[in-house]
Every structure is written in structure tokens, then in C-alpha cells.
Amino acid sequence: MKTLKFGGTSVGKPERMQHIARLIIQDPDPKIVVLSALSGTTNTLVDIGENLFEEKVDKAGQLIHDLHDHYMSFIDDLYSQDKFKESAIIAINEHFDFMNGLIAAFFNKRLNNELLAQGELMSTKIFSLYLDEQEIPSKLISALDFMYIDEDKEPDIEFTNDKLSGILYQNKGIGIFVTQGYICRNHEGEIDNLQRGGSDYTATLIGAAINAPEVQIWTDIDGMHNNDPRIVEKTYAISNLSFNEASELAYFGAKILHPSSIWPAQKYNVPVRLKNTMEPDAYGTLISDIEEEKKIKAVAAKDGITAIKIKSSRMLMAYGFLRKIFQIFENYRTPIDMISTSEVAVSLTIDDDSNLKSIMKELKDFGDIVVDDHQTIICIVGNKIVEKEEILQKVFRAMENVPVRMISYGGSRYNISILVDNKFKNETLRELNKHIFNI
Ligand code: ADP
Ligand code: ASP
Ligand code: MG
């Protein structure tokens, strides 16, 4: 059974939703269809939640009201029969009743997570009713019954396999299942999510859990591009990527994929195909275990990075020093992305700065601390690129006018990472495009 995921823009307009219904029936193979919320909905839900936390109830109420209008006109345009319009209005109004009820409630993190789940719960109900109207046999299944994250927010593929196999077995003979991306339950049984952009992760987790022959991620662009198309003018789609290359790109900022979405596919060797909903015949990008020749494939950038330098002439070379420093980050469950050392200092980067104050307090025992925020990691990715002689030359030529804060080379065979101040990000991406890809 294949897994097909459609992102927010692919379901964001009634005609797009009608289009994907046609797309999924073109391929006769059985499938699980994973949907995101309609484009813009999750951003609005985040906004509503922030207003509720700040007790700005009028603003929250207005946002809910406007969102409701949007859904009512969406429903009106999507279905042709009154019977289906009415059913959809009843179903969607239940979600808006819940949202309006939050205005008088004591708002907290648990309710906020429930609020954030409304987008995917609504898009899948709307789509499933549309399939009914088109007389396309399908079954809506709830991701809350089989997607689970533990205390460390790690998904459990075995659990998903167990629960989902049972659900599929009970519904033998059905060829199209529809479910929500992004949402899950946590170890306390509460509604939670896989972080922003998490529907990609849902798709690969399901693909891994059911050992799908392929996971397809349908979006608004024809595959993974060699550079960020929002910033660099001339970019092109890459036909083939290895799991290693794709996971580096996803982790280091290529927005087309959720940062963690590749590991489940890699672990269970499920190929992932990136496809453009508006250009279904374009090849897209195939991500698989095939490693091609040594070649630079793409450049990506990850923002919101904080660099921390610990200077200590006395202790740095002592054995055990780095372990003690790393232990502090581990205690605060804060992953480190880049590291570089010298005789007197060690620099490292983090992207989760929620515990920075406490980390700094403990680090002060080890030396002087310098913190630079608003940093960006620029990541250059390709199979065995560190073995290709002229690559560093090209990279340094591209970086001629950009102050480099840190560089990491040789950490893996697939990636060279450079840390720059965020204000140099766009220029760096454009210069790398010129020097590395000659465009
Ligand atoms: P969806 O809503 O379908 O999940 P996203 O907006 O999350 O879609 O991801 C697709 C977008 O990712 C593209 O429209 C593009 O602007 C952006 N993007 C950033 N970097 C890349 C890249 N290297 N290749 C392709 N798209 C990228
Ligand atoms: N709707 C969620 C978001 O906007 C998940 C997703 O689209 O992948 O982040
Ligand atoms: Mg996305």
C-alpha cells in the first residue's frame, strides 16, 4: 500500500482538492492519503493560540470568525450537492464550536495542541466527504489512533505498525484511506503534533510502518531544488537524491521536507518521491538508497541558529573537558549541530535556545562565554563531496566577501557546513549558486 501526502497548498483551494481527488484515482494501487491542513490554517491556529495565551480574546474571536467564513465559502465551492454541503457544514461547525469554546476556557498547552490539530481534522473530513460525493469508495481513519510520540517526542514506528495493521485488516477491500498529517498522541494520551511541516513526517512514518513500496510527497514545486527557490533565482529540480543527501538537506533547512522526515524511510528503505500537484507528469525527485557519483547536489540554509563560544586557556586541552560541556547540553535536551575547536576555545551551535539561559549559567564554570544569535548554517550537500578536490576552492571563492563564523568539513562525506550571520544568508546562497552550479 502506497502512502501519498498532499501539503497545504495542494488542498488549499476547492479546485485543488477536486484535482487531487482525480489524481489519486488515476493510480489504481491501494493507498493511504495523508493530508495537511488547508494552506494558511495552521498559521491562523498558531495565531489564535498566541492570542488566547495573552488573553486577547477579542482578537482570537475575530480570527476564529474569519477562519469560519473561509471554511464556509470553501465548502460552498467544493461540493455540488446540497446534501454534502449540509453534512460538511455540520461537521466543520463542530470544530468551530470547540474553538469558540476556548475563548471562555482557561487556556493551556494541552488545549493549544488540540487547537493546532483542528486544521488537519477539518481538511480530512472535508476531503473525505468530497470523495463520498464523487462516489469514490474510501475510509477516513484517525491518525490519533495510530500516531504516537514518547516522552522525548520520538515517534514509535512499531506502535504505528501494530495499530495501523489492525485498522487496515478490519477494512479489508478498501483501496483509499484518508488520514491526518501532523497530529498524534503523546505519552500522556493527549493530542500533540510532530511540529510545523509535520505531515511529511507522518507520511514517511506510515510508509515505514506499513513497509510501503513508495511514499509520495505532493507539493507546489517539482521536487527538491539545488538551492532555495524563494531566495535564489535560477534553481532546478534534482532528479535523484540518496537518503543521506536528502536527510542532510531536510535537516539543514530545505523547507520542502520536514527536518526529520527522511530517517524512517531510510531505516525501512522506502523510496520517497517528491511530486508537483500542478505538474503531475514532471519526474520530481526520487529519494532512495542509490548513491550517485561524487557531485555537489544542493545547498540549503537553516536559520535561527545560536553560536556559543567557550574560551578557557586552562582547561580546554584537558581530557574530559568536552564531555563535561556536552553533558550540560544533554541535561537540557538541547542538540548541538556544529562544533569547532582550537587550543583555547570551543564553538558550537544550537537551534533550540529555549534553555539557553540555564545552559549559559552552567557553562560559565568552564570559561568565558560568548553568544552570537541570528546565525544561519549554510549546508552544501552531495555524495562524497569532501573527497572532491576543487570543492573547497569553489566554496571559498563564493565566500570571498562574507565573514564566516564557523566551518565544518569532513564531519560526514555528504556535507560541508558554514555558519554565517543571518544578514549574509541570501548573498551566500546566491554566490554559492554562481560558483558551484555555474548559474
Ligand atoms: P507543503 O505545504 O506542500 O508541505 P511546503 O511549503 O512545506 O509545502 O514546501 C514546499 C516549498 O518549499 C516550496 O514552495 C519552496 O518554496 C520551498 N523550498 C525551500 N527550499 C527548497 C528546495 N531546496 N527545493 C524545493 N523547494 C524548496
Ligand atoms: N499543517 C501543519 C503545518 O502547517 C503541518 C503540515 O502542513 O505539514 O505546519
Ligand atoms: Mg511542508
Coordinates of C-alpha atoms and ligand atoms in Angstrom, one line a residue:
M1 CA 0.0 0.0 0.0
K2 CA 1.5 3.4 -1.1
T3 CA 1.4 6.5 1.1
L4 CA 0.6 9.8 -0.7
K5 CA 0.9 13.1 1.2
F6 CA -0.7 16.3 0.0
G7 CA 0.6 19.6 1.5
G8 CA -1.4 22.7 2.4
T9 CA -1.3 24.4 -1.0
S10 CA -2.4 21.1 -2.7
V11 CA -5.6 21.2 -0.7
G12 CA -5.8 24.9 -0.1
K13 CA -8.4 25.7 -2.7
P14 CA -11.6 23.8 -3.7
E15 CA -10.4 23.3 -7.2
R16 CA -7.1 21.9 -5.9
M17 CA -8.9 19.5 -3.7
Q18 CA -11.0 18.4 -6.7
H19 CA -7.8 18.0 -8.7
I20 CA -6.1 15.7 -6.1
A21 CA -9.2 13.5 -5.9
R22 CA -8.7 12.9 -9.6
L23 CA -5.0 12.4 -9.1
I24 CA -5.4 9.7 -6.5
I25 CA -7.8 7.6 -8.6
Q26 CA -5.6 7.7 -11.6
D27 CA -3.3 5.2 -9.9
P28 CA -5.3 2.0 -9.1
D29 CA -2.9 0.9 -6.4
P30 CA -4.3 0.9 -2.8
K31 CA -3.1 3.9 -0.8
I32 CA -3.2 5.9 2.4
V33 CA -3.7 9.6 1.7
V34 CA -2.2 11.9 4.3
L35 CA -3.5 15.5 4.2
S36 CA -2.2 18.7 5.7
A37 CA -4.5 21.5 6.8
L38 CA -5.7 23.9 4.1
S39 CA -2.9 26.4 3.5
G40 CA -2.8 29.2 6.0
T41 CA -5.0 27.4 8.5
T42 CA -2.2 26.2 10.9
N43 CA -0.6 29.7 10.8
T44 CA -4.0 31.1 11.9
L45 CA -4.4 28.5 14.6
V46 CA -1.0 29.3 16.0
D47 CA -2.1 33.0 15.9
I48 CA -5.3 32.2 17.7
G49 CA -3.4 30.2 20.4
E50 CA -0.9 33.0 21.0
N51 CA -3.8 35.5 21.4
L52 CA -5.6 33.2 23.8
F53 CA -2.4 32.8 25.9
E54 CA -2.1 36.5 26.1
E55 CA -5.8 36.7 27.0
K56 CA -6.5 38.8 23.9
V57 CA -9.9 37.2 23.5
D58 CA -11.4 39.7 21.1
K59 CA -8.6 39.2 18.6
A60 CA -8.8 35.4 19.0
G61 CA -12.6 35.6 18.5
Q62 CA -12.2 37.7 15.3
L63 CA -9.6 35.2 13.9
I64 CA -11.9 32.3 14.6
H65 CA -14.8 34.1 12.9
D66 CA -12.7 35.0 9.8
L67 CA -11.5 31.4 9.6
H68 CA -15.1 30.1 9.8
D69 CA -16.1 32.4 6.9
H70 CA -13.2 31.0 4.9
Y71 CA -14.3 27.4 5.5
M72 CA -18.0 28.1 4.7
S73 CA -17.1 29.6 1.3
F74 CA -14.7 26.7 0.7
I75 CA -17.5 24.2 1.4
D76 CA -19.9 26.2 -0.8
D77 CA -17.5 26.0 -3.8
L78 CA -16.3 22.4 -3.3
Y79 CA -19.5 20.4 -3.4
S80 CA -22.2 20.5 -6.0
Q81 CA -24.9 18.8 -4.0
D82 CA -26.7 20.5 -1.1
K83 CA -26.8 17.2 0.9
F84 CA -23.0 17.2 1.0
K85 CA -22.7 20.9 1.7
E86 CA -25.0 20.5 4.7
S87 CA -23.1 17.5 6.0
A88 CA -19.8 19.4 5.7
I89 CA -21.2 22.5 7.5
I90 CA -22.4 20.3 10.4
A91 CA -19.1 18.5 10.6
I92 CA -17.0 21.7 10.4
N93 CA -19.2 23.7 12.8
E94 CA -18.4 21.1 15.5
H95 CA -14.7 22.2 15.2
F96 CA -15.6 25.9 15.3
D97 CA -17.8 25.2 18.4
F98 CA -14.7 23.7 20.0
M99 CA -12.6 26.8 19.0
N100 CA -15.2 29.3 20.2
G101 CA -15.4 27.4 23.5
L102 CA -11.7 28.1 24.1
I103 CA -12.4 31.8 24.5
A104 CA -14.1 31.2 27.8
A105 CA -11.8 28.4 28.9
F106 CA -8.6 28.5 31.0
F107 CA -6.2 28.2 28.0
N108 CA -3.2 26.0 28.4
K109 CA -0.7 24.0 26.4
R110 CA -2.9 20.9 26.2
L111 CA -5.8 23.0 24.7
N112 CA -3.4 24.7 22.4
N113 CA -2.3 21.4 21.0
E114 CA -5.9 20.5 20.5
L115 CA -6.4 23.8 18.8
L116 CA -3.5 23.2 16.4
A117 CA -4.9 19.8 15.5
Q118 CA -8.2 21.3 14.1
G119 CA -6.7 22.1 10.7
E120 CA -5.9 18.5 9.7
L121 CA -9.1 17.2 11.4
M122 CA -11.1 19.6 9.2
S123 CA -9.3 19.1 5.9
T124 CA -9.6 15.3 6.1
K125 CA -13.3 15.5 6.9
I126 CA -13.9 17.9 4.0
F127 CA -11.9 15.8 1.6
S128 CA -13.5 12.5 2.7
L129 CA -17.0 13.9 2.2
Y130 CA -15.9 15.1 -1.2
L131 CA -14.8 11.6 -2.2
D132 CA -18.2 10.4 -1.0
E133 CA -19.9 12.9 -3.2
Q134 CA -17.8 11.7 -6.2
E135 CA -18.8 8.1 -5.2
I136 CA -15.1 7.2 -4.8
P137 CA -15.0 4.5 -2.1
S138 CA -12.7 5.5 0.8
K139 CA -12.4 5.4 4.5
L140 CA -11.4 8.2 6.9
I141 CA -9.1 6.9 9.6
S142 CA -7.9 9.0 12.6
A143 CA -4.1 9.5 13.0
L144 CA -4.8 9.9 16.7
D145 CA -5.5 6.1 16.8
F146 CA -2.0 5.1 15.5
M147 CA 0.5 8.0 15.6
Y148 CA 2.3 8.3 18.9
I149 CA 5.2 10.2 20.3
D150 CA 7.0 9.2 23.5
E151 CA 8.3 11.5 26.3
D152 CA 11.2 12.6 24.2
K153 CA 8.8 13.4 21.3
E154 CA 10.1 10.4 19.4
P155 CA 7.6 8.6 17.2
D156 CA 7.1 4.8 17.7
I157 CA 7.0 3.0 14.4
E158 CA 6.3 -0.4 16.0
F159 CA 3.2 1.1 17.7
T160 CA 2.0 2.6 14.4
N161 CA 2.6 -0.7 12.6
D162 CA 0.6 -2.6 15.2
K163 CA -2.3 -0.2 15.3
L164 CA -2.5 0.6 11.6
S165 CA -2.2 -3.1 10.5
G166 CA -5.2 -3.8 12.7
I167 CA -7.2 -0.9 11.2
L168 CA -6.3 -1.9 7.6
Y169 CA -7.2 -5.5 8.4
Q170 CA -10.6 -4.5 9.7
N171 CA -11.2 -2.6 6.5
K172 CA -10.0 -5.2 4.0
G173 CA -11.1 -4.4 0.5
I174 CA -10.9 -0.6 0.8
G175 CA -8.4 0.9 -1.6
I176 CA -8.3 4.5 -0.4
F177 CA -7.7 5.5 3.3
V178 CA -7.6 9.2 4.2
T179 CA -5.8 10.4 7.4
Q180 CA -4.4 13.5 9.0
G181 CA -0.8 14.5 8.8
Y182 CA 1.0 16.3 11.7
I183 CA -1.2 15.2 14.6
C184 CA -0.5 12.4 17.1
R185 CA -1.0 11.5 20.7
N186 CA 1.7 11.8 23.3
H187 CA 2.8 9.6 26.2
E188 CA 0.0 11.1 28.3
G189 CA -2.6 10.2 25.7
E190 CA -3.1 13.9 24.9
I191 CA -3.4 15.3 21.4
D192 CA 0.0 16.6 20.2
N193 CA 1.8 17.2 16.9
L194 CA 5.0 16.4 15.0
Q195 CA 6.0 20.1 14.8
R196 CA 5.4 22.5 11.9
G197 CA 5.5 20.9 8.5
G198 CA 5.0 17.5 10.2
S199 CA 2.7 16.0 7.6
D200 CA 5.8 14.9 5.7
Y201 CA 7.0 13.1 8.8
T202 CA 3.5 11.4 9.2
A203 CA 3.8 10.2 5.6
T204 CA 7.2 8.6 6.0
L205 CA 6.4 7.2 9.4
I206 CA 3.3 5.5 7.9
G207 CA 5.3 4.4 4.9
A208 CA 7.9 2.8 7.2
A209 CA 5.3 1.3 9.5
I210 CA 3.4 -0.5 6.7
N211 CA 6.5 -1.1 4.6
A212 CA 5.0 0.8 1.7
P213 CA 6.5 0.4 -1.8
E214 CA 6.8 4.2 -2.0
V215 CA 5.9 7.4 -0.2
Q216 CA 4.9 10.2 -2.4
I217 CA 5.0 13.8 -1.1
W218 CA 2.9 16.0 -3.3
T219 CA 3.6 19.7 -3.1
D220 CA 3.7 23.0 -5.0
I221 CA 7.1 22.6 -6.6
D222 CA 8.6 19.9 -8.9
G223 CA 10.9 18.3 -6.4
M224 CA 13.9 19.2 -4.3
H225 CA 15.8 22.1 -5.9
N226 CA 19.5 22.6 -5.9
N227 CA 19.1 25.8 -3.9
D228 CA 16.3 27.7 -2.0
P229 CA 14.0 28.9 -4.8
R230 CA 12.5 31.5 -2.5
I231 CA 15.9 33.3 -2.4
V232 CA 17.9 32.3 -5.4
E233 CA 16.5 33.0 -8.9
K234 CA 17.9 30.2 -11.1
T235 CA 17.4 26.9 -9.4
Y236 CA 16.5 23.5 -10.8
A237 CA 14.9 20.3 -9.6
I238 CA 17.3 17.4 -8.7
S239 CA 16.1 14.1 -10.2
N240 CA 17.7 11.7 -7.7
L241 CA 19.0 12.0 -4.2
S242 CA 20.3 9.4 -1.7
F243 CA 18.7 9.1 1.7
N244 CA 21.9 10.6 3.2
E245 CA 21.8 13.6 0.9
A246 CA 18.1 14.2 1.4
S247 CA 18.2 13.9 5.2
E248 CA 21.1 16.5 5.4
L249 CA 19.1 18.9 3.2
A250 CA 15.9 18.4 5.1
Y251 CA 17.6 18.8 8.5
F252 CA 19.6 21.8 7.3
G253 CA 16.6 23.8 6.1
A254 CA 15.2 22.7 2.7
K255 CA 11.6 23.6 3.6
I256 CA 10.1 21.1 1.1
L257 CA 10.8 18.3 3.7
H258 CA 10.2 18.2 7.4
P259 CA 13.7 18.1 9.1
S260 CA 13.1 14.5 10.5
S261 CA 11.1 13.1 7.6
I262 CA 13.9 11.0 5.9
W263 CA 15.1 8.7 8.7
P264 CA 12.0 6.5 8.8
A265 CA 12.2 6.0 5.0
Q266 CA 15.9 5.3 5.2
K267 CA 15.7 2.9 8.1
Y268 CA 13.0 0.8 6.3
N269 CA 14.3 1.5 2.8
V270 CA 11.1 3.0 1.5
P271 CA 11.8 5.3 -1.6
V272 CA 10.3 8.8 -1.3
R273 CA 9.1 10.6 -4.4
L274 CA 8.6 14.4 -4.3
K275 CA 6.0 15.5 -6.9
N276 CA 4.3 18.7 -8.0
T277 CA 0.5 18.6 -7.7
M278 CA 0.2 21.1 -10.5
E279 CA 2.6 19.2 -12.8
P280 CA 1.9 15.5 -12.1
D281 CA 3.8 14.4 -15.2
A282 CA 7.1 16.0 -14.1
Y283 CA 9.6 13.5 -12.8
G284 CA 10.1 15.3 -9.5
T285 CA 12.8 13.9 -7.1
L286 CA 13.3 10.3 -6.2
I287 CA 15.0 9.8 -2.8
S288 CA 16.4 6.2 -2.4
D289 CA 19.3 4.2 -1.2
I290 CA 21.1 4.7 -4.5
E291 CA 24.3 6.8 -4.1
E292 CA 25.4 8.5 -7.3
E293 CA 28.9 9.7 -8.3
K294 CA 30.8 12.4 -6.3
K295 CA 28.9 15.6 -7.1
I296 CA 27.5 18.6 -5.3
K297 CA 23.8 18.2 -5.3
A298 CA 22.3 21.2 -3.4
V299 CA 22.7 24.0 -0.9
A300 CA 20.3 24.7 1.9
A301 CA 20.1 27.1 4.9
K302 CA 18.9 26.7 8.4
D303 CA 18.0 29.9 10.3
G304 CA 17.6 30.7 13.9
I305 CA 21.0 29.3 15.0
T306 CA 22.8 30.4 18.1
A307 CA 26.6 30.1 18.3
I308 CA 28.2 29.6 21.7
K309 CA 32.0 30.0 22.3
I310 CA 33.6 28.8 25.5
K311 CA 37.1 30.2 26.0
S312 CA 39.3 28.6 28.5
S313 CA 43.1 28.5 28.2
R314 CA 43.4 26.5 31.3
M315 CA 41.1 23.6 30.8
L316 CA 40.4 23.1 27.1
M317 CA 43.1 20.6 26.4
A318 CA 42.4 18.6 29.5
Y319 CA 40.7 15.3 28.8
G320 CA 37.1 15.1 29.8
F321 CA 36.6 18.8 29.2
L322 CA 34.4 18.4 26.1
R323 CA 32.4 15.6 27.7
K324 CA 31.5 17.9 30.6
I325 CA 30.4 20.6 28.2
F326 CA 28.3 18.2 26.1
Q327 CA 26.8 16.8 29.3
I328 CA 25.3 20.2 30.0
F329 CA 23.6 20.3 26.6
E330 CA 22.4 16.8 27.1
N331 CA 20.9 17.6 30.5
Y332 CA 18.8 20.3 28.9
R333 CA 17.9 18.0 25.9
T334 CA 19.5 20.5 23.5
P335 CA 21.0 19.0 20.4
I336 CA 24.3 20.5 19.1
D337 CA 24.6 21.0 15.3
M338 CA 28.1 22.2 14.6
I339 CA 31.3 22.1 16.6
S340 CA 34.8 23.6 16.1
T341 CA 37.7 23.6 18.5
S342 CA 41.0 25.4 18.9
E343 CA 43.7 25.3 21.6
V344 CA 41.9 27.8 23.7
A345 CA 38.2 27.7 22.7
V346 CA 35.4 25.6 21.5
S347 CA 32.5 26.9 19.5
L348 CA 29.2 25.1 19.0
T349 CA 25.8 25.8 17.6
I350 CA 22.3 25.0 18.7
D351 CA 18.9 25.8 17.1
D352 CA 16.7 25.2 20.2
D353 CA 17.6 28.1 22.5
S354 CA 14.7 27.5 24.9
N355 CA 17.2 26.5 27.7
L356 CA 20.0 28.8 26.7
K357 CA 19.9 30.8 30.0
S358 CA 20.3 27.8 32.2
I359 CA 22.9 26.3 29.8
M360 CA 25.0 29.5 29.9
K361 CA 24.8 29.6 33.7
E362 CA 26.4 26.2 33.9
L363 CA 28.9 26.8 31.1
K364 CA 30.3 29.8 33.0
D365 CA 32.1 27.5 35.3
F366 CA 34.2 26.3 32.4
G367 CA 35.4 29.7 31.0
D368 CA 34.3 32.9 29.3
I369 CA 31.2 32.5 27.2
V370 CA 30.4 34.5 24.0
V371 CA 26.9 34.0 22.4
D372 CA 26.0 35.1 18.9
D373 CA 22.4 34.7 17.8
H374 CA 20.7 35.3 14.4
Q375 CA 23.1 32.9 12.8
T376 CA 22.5 30.7 9.8
I377 CA 24.0 27.4 8.8
I378 CA 24.6 27.1 5.1
C379 CA 24.9 23.4 4.2
I380 CA 26.4 22.2 0.9
V381 CA 25.4 18.6 0.2
G382 CA 26.4 15.8 -2.2
N383 CA 27.7 12.3 -2.2
K384 CA 31.4 12.1 -1.0
I385 CA 31.8 15.8 -1.8
V386 CA 34.6 16.1 0.8
E387 CA 36.6 13.8 -1.5
K388 CA 36.3 16.2 -4.5
E389 CA 39.4 18.3 -4.6
E390 CA 38.2 21.6 -6.1
I391 CA 35.1 21.9 -4.0
L392 CA 36.6 23.9 -1.1
Q393 CA 38.2 26.3 -3.6
K394 CA 34.8 27.0 -5.1
V395 CA 33.2 27.4 -1.7
F396 CA 35.9 29.8 -0.6
R397 CA 35.7 31.8 -3.8
A398 CA 31.9 32.2 -3.2
M399 CA 32.5 33.3 0.4
E400 CA 35.1 35.9 -0.5
N401 CA 33.0 38.8 0.8
V402 CA 31.2 37.0 3.6
P403 CA 32.6 36.8 7.1
V404 CA 32.5 33.1 8.1
R405 CA 31.8 32.4 11.8
M406 CA 32.5 28.6 11.7
I407 CA 33.1 25.9 9.1
S408 CA 32.6 22.2 9.4
Y409 CA 34.3 19.9 6.9
G410 CA 34.7 16.2 6.9
G411 CA 32.1 15.6 9.6
S412 CA 30.3 13.4 7.1
R413 CA 31.1 12.6 3.5
Y414 CA 27.9 14.3 2.4
N415 CA 28.1 17.8 3.8
I416 CA 30.1 20.9 4.3
S417 CA 28.5 23.4 6.7
I418 CA 29.3 27.0 7.1
L419 CA 28.0 29.4 9.8
V420 CA 27.3 33.0 8.8
D421 CA 25.4 35.8 10.3
N422 CA 21.8 35.7 9.1
K423 CA 22.2 39.0 7.3
F424 CA 24.7 37.3 4.9
K425 CA 22.5 34.3 4.1
N426 CA 20.9 35.5 0.9
E427 CA 24.1 36.7 -0.6
T428 CA 25.9 33.5 0.4
L429 CA 23.2 31.3 -1.2
R430 CA 23.4 33.3 -4.4
E431 CA 27.2 33.4 -4.6
L432 CA 27.3 29.6 -4.0
N433 CA 24.8 29.1 -6.8
K434 CA 27.1 31.0 -9.2
H435 CA 30.4 29.4 -8.1
I436 CA 29.2 25.8 -7.5
F437 CA 26.5 25.3 -10.0
N438 CA 27.7 27.9 -12.6
I439 CA 24.3 29.5 -12.9
Ligands
ADP1 P1 3.6 21.8 1.6 O1 2.6 22.8 2.1 O2 3.2 21.1 0.4 O3 4.2 21.0 2.7 P2 6.0 23.5 1.8 O4 5.7 25.0 1.7 O5 6.2 23.0 3.2 O6 4.8 22.7 1.0 O7 7.3 23.1 0.9 C1 7.4 23.5 -0.4 C2 8.1 24.8 -0.5 O8 9.5 24.6 0.0 C3 8.3 25.3 -2.0 O9 7.2 26.0 -2.4 C4 9.6 26.1 -1.9 O10 9.3 27.5 -1.8 C5 10.2 25.7 -0.5 N1 11.6 25.2 -0.7 C6 12.7 25.7 0.1 N2 13.8 25.1 -0.2 C7 13.5 24.2 -1.3 C8 14.3 23.4 -2.1 N3 15.6 23.2 -1.9 N4 13.6 22.7 -3.1 C9 12.3 22.8 -3.3 N5 11.5 23.6 -2.5 C10 12.1 24.3 -1.5
ASP2 N1 -0.4 21.9 8.9 C1 0.9 21.7 9.5 C2 1.7 23.0 9.3 O1 1.3 23.9 8.6 C3 1.6 20.5 9.1 C4 2.0 20.5 7.6 O2 1.4 21.2 6.8 O3 2.8 19.6 7.3 O4 2.8 23.0 9.8
MG3 MG 5.5 21.3 4.2

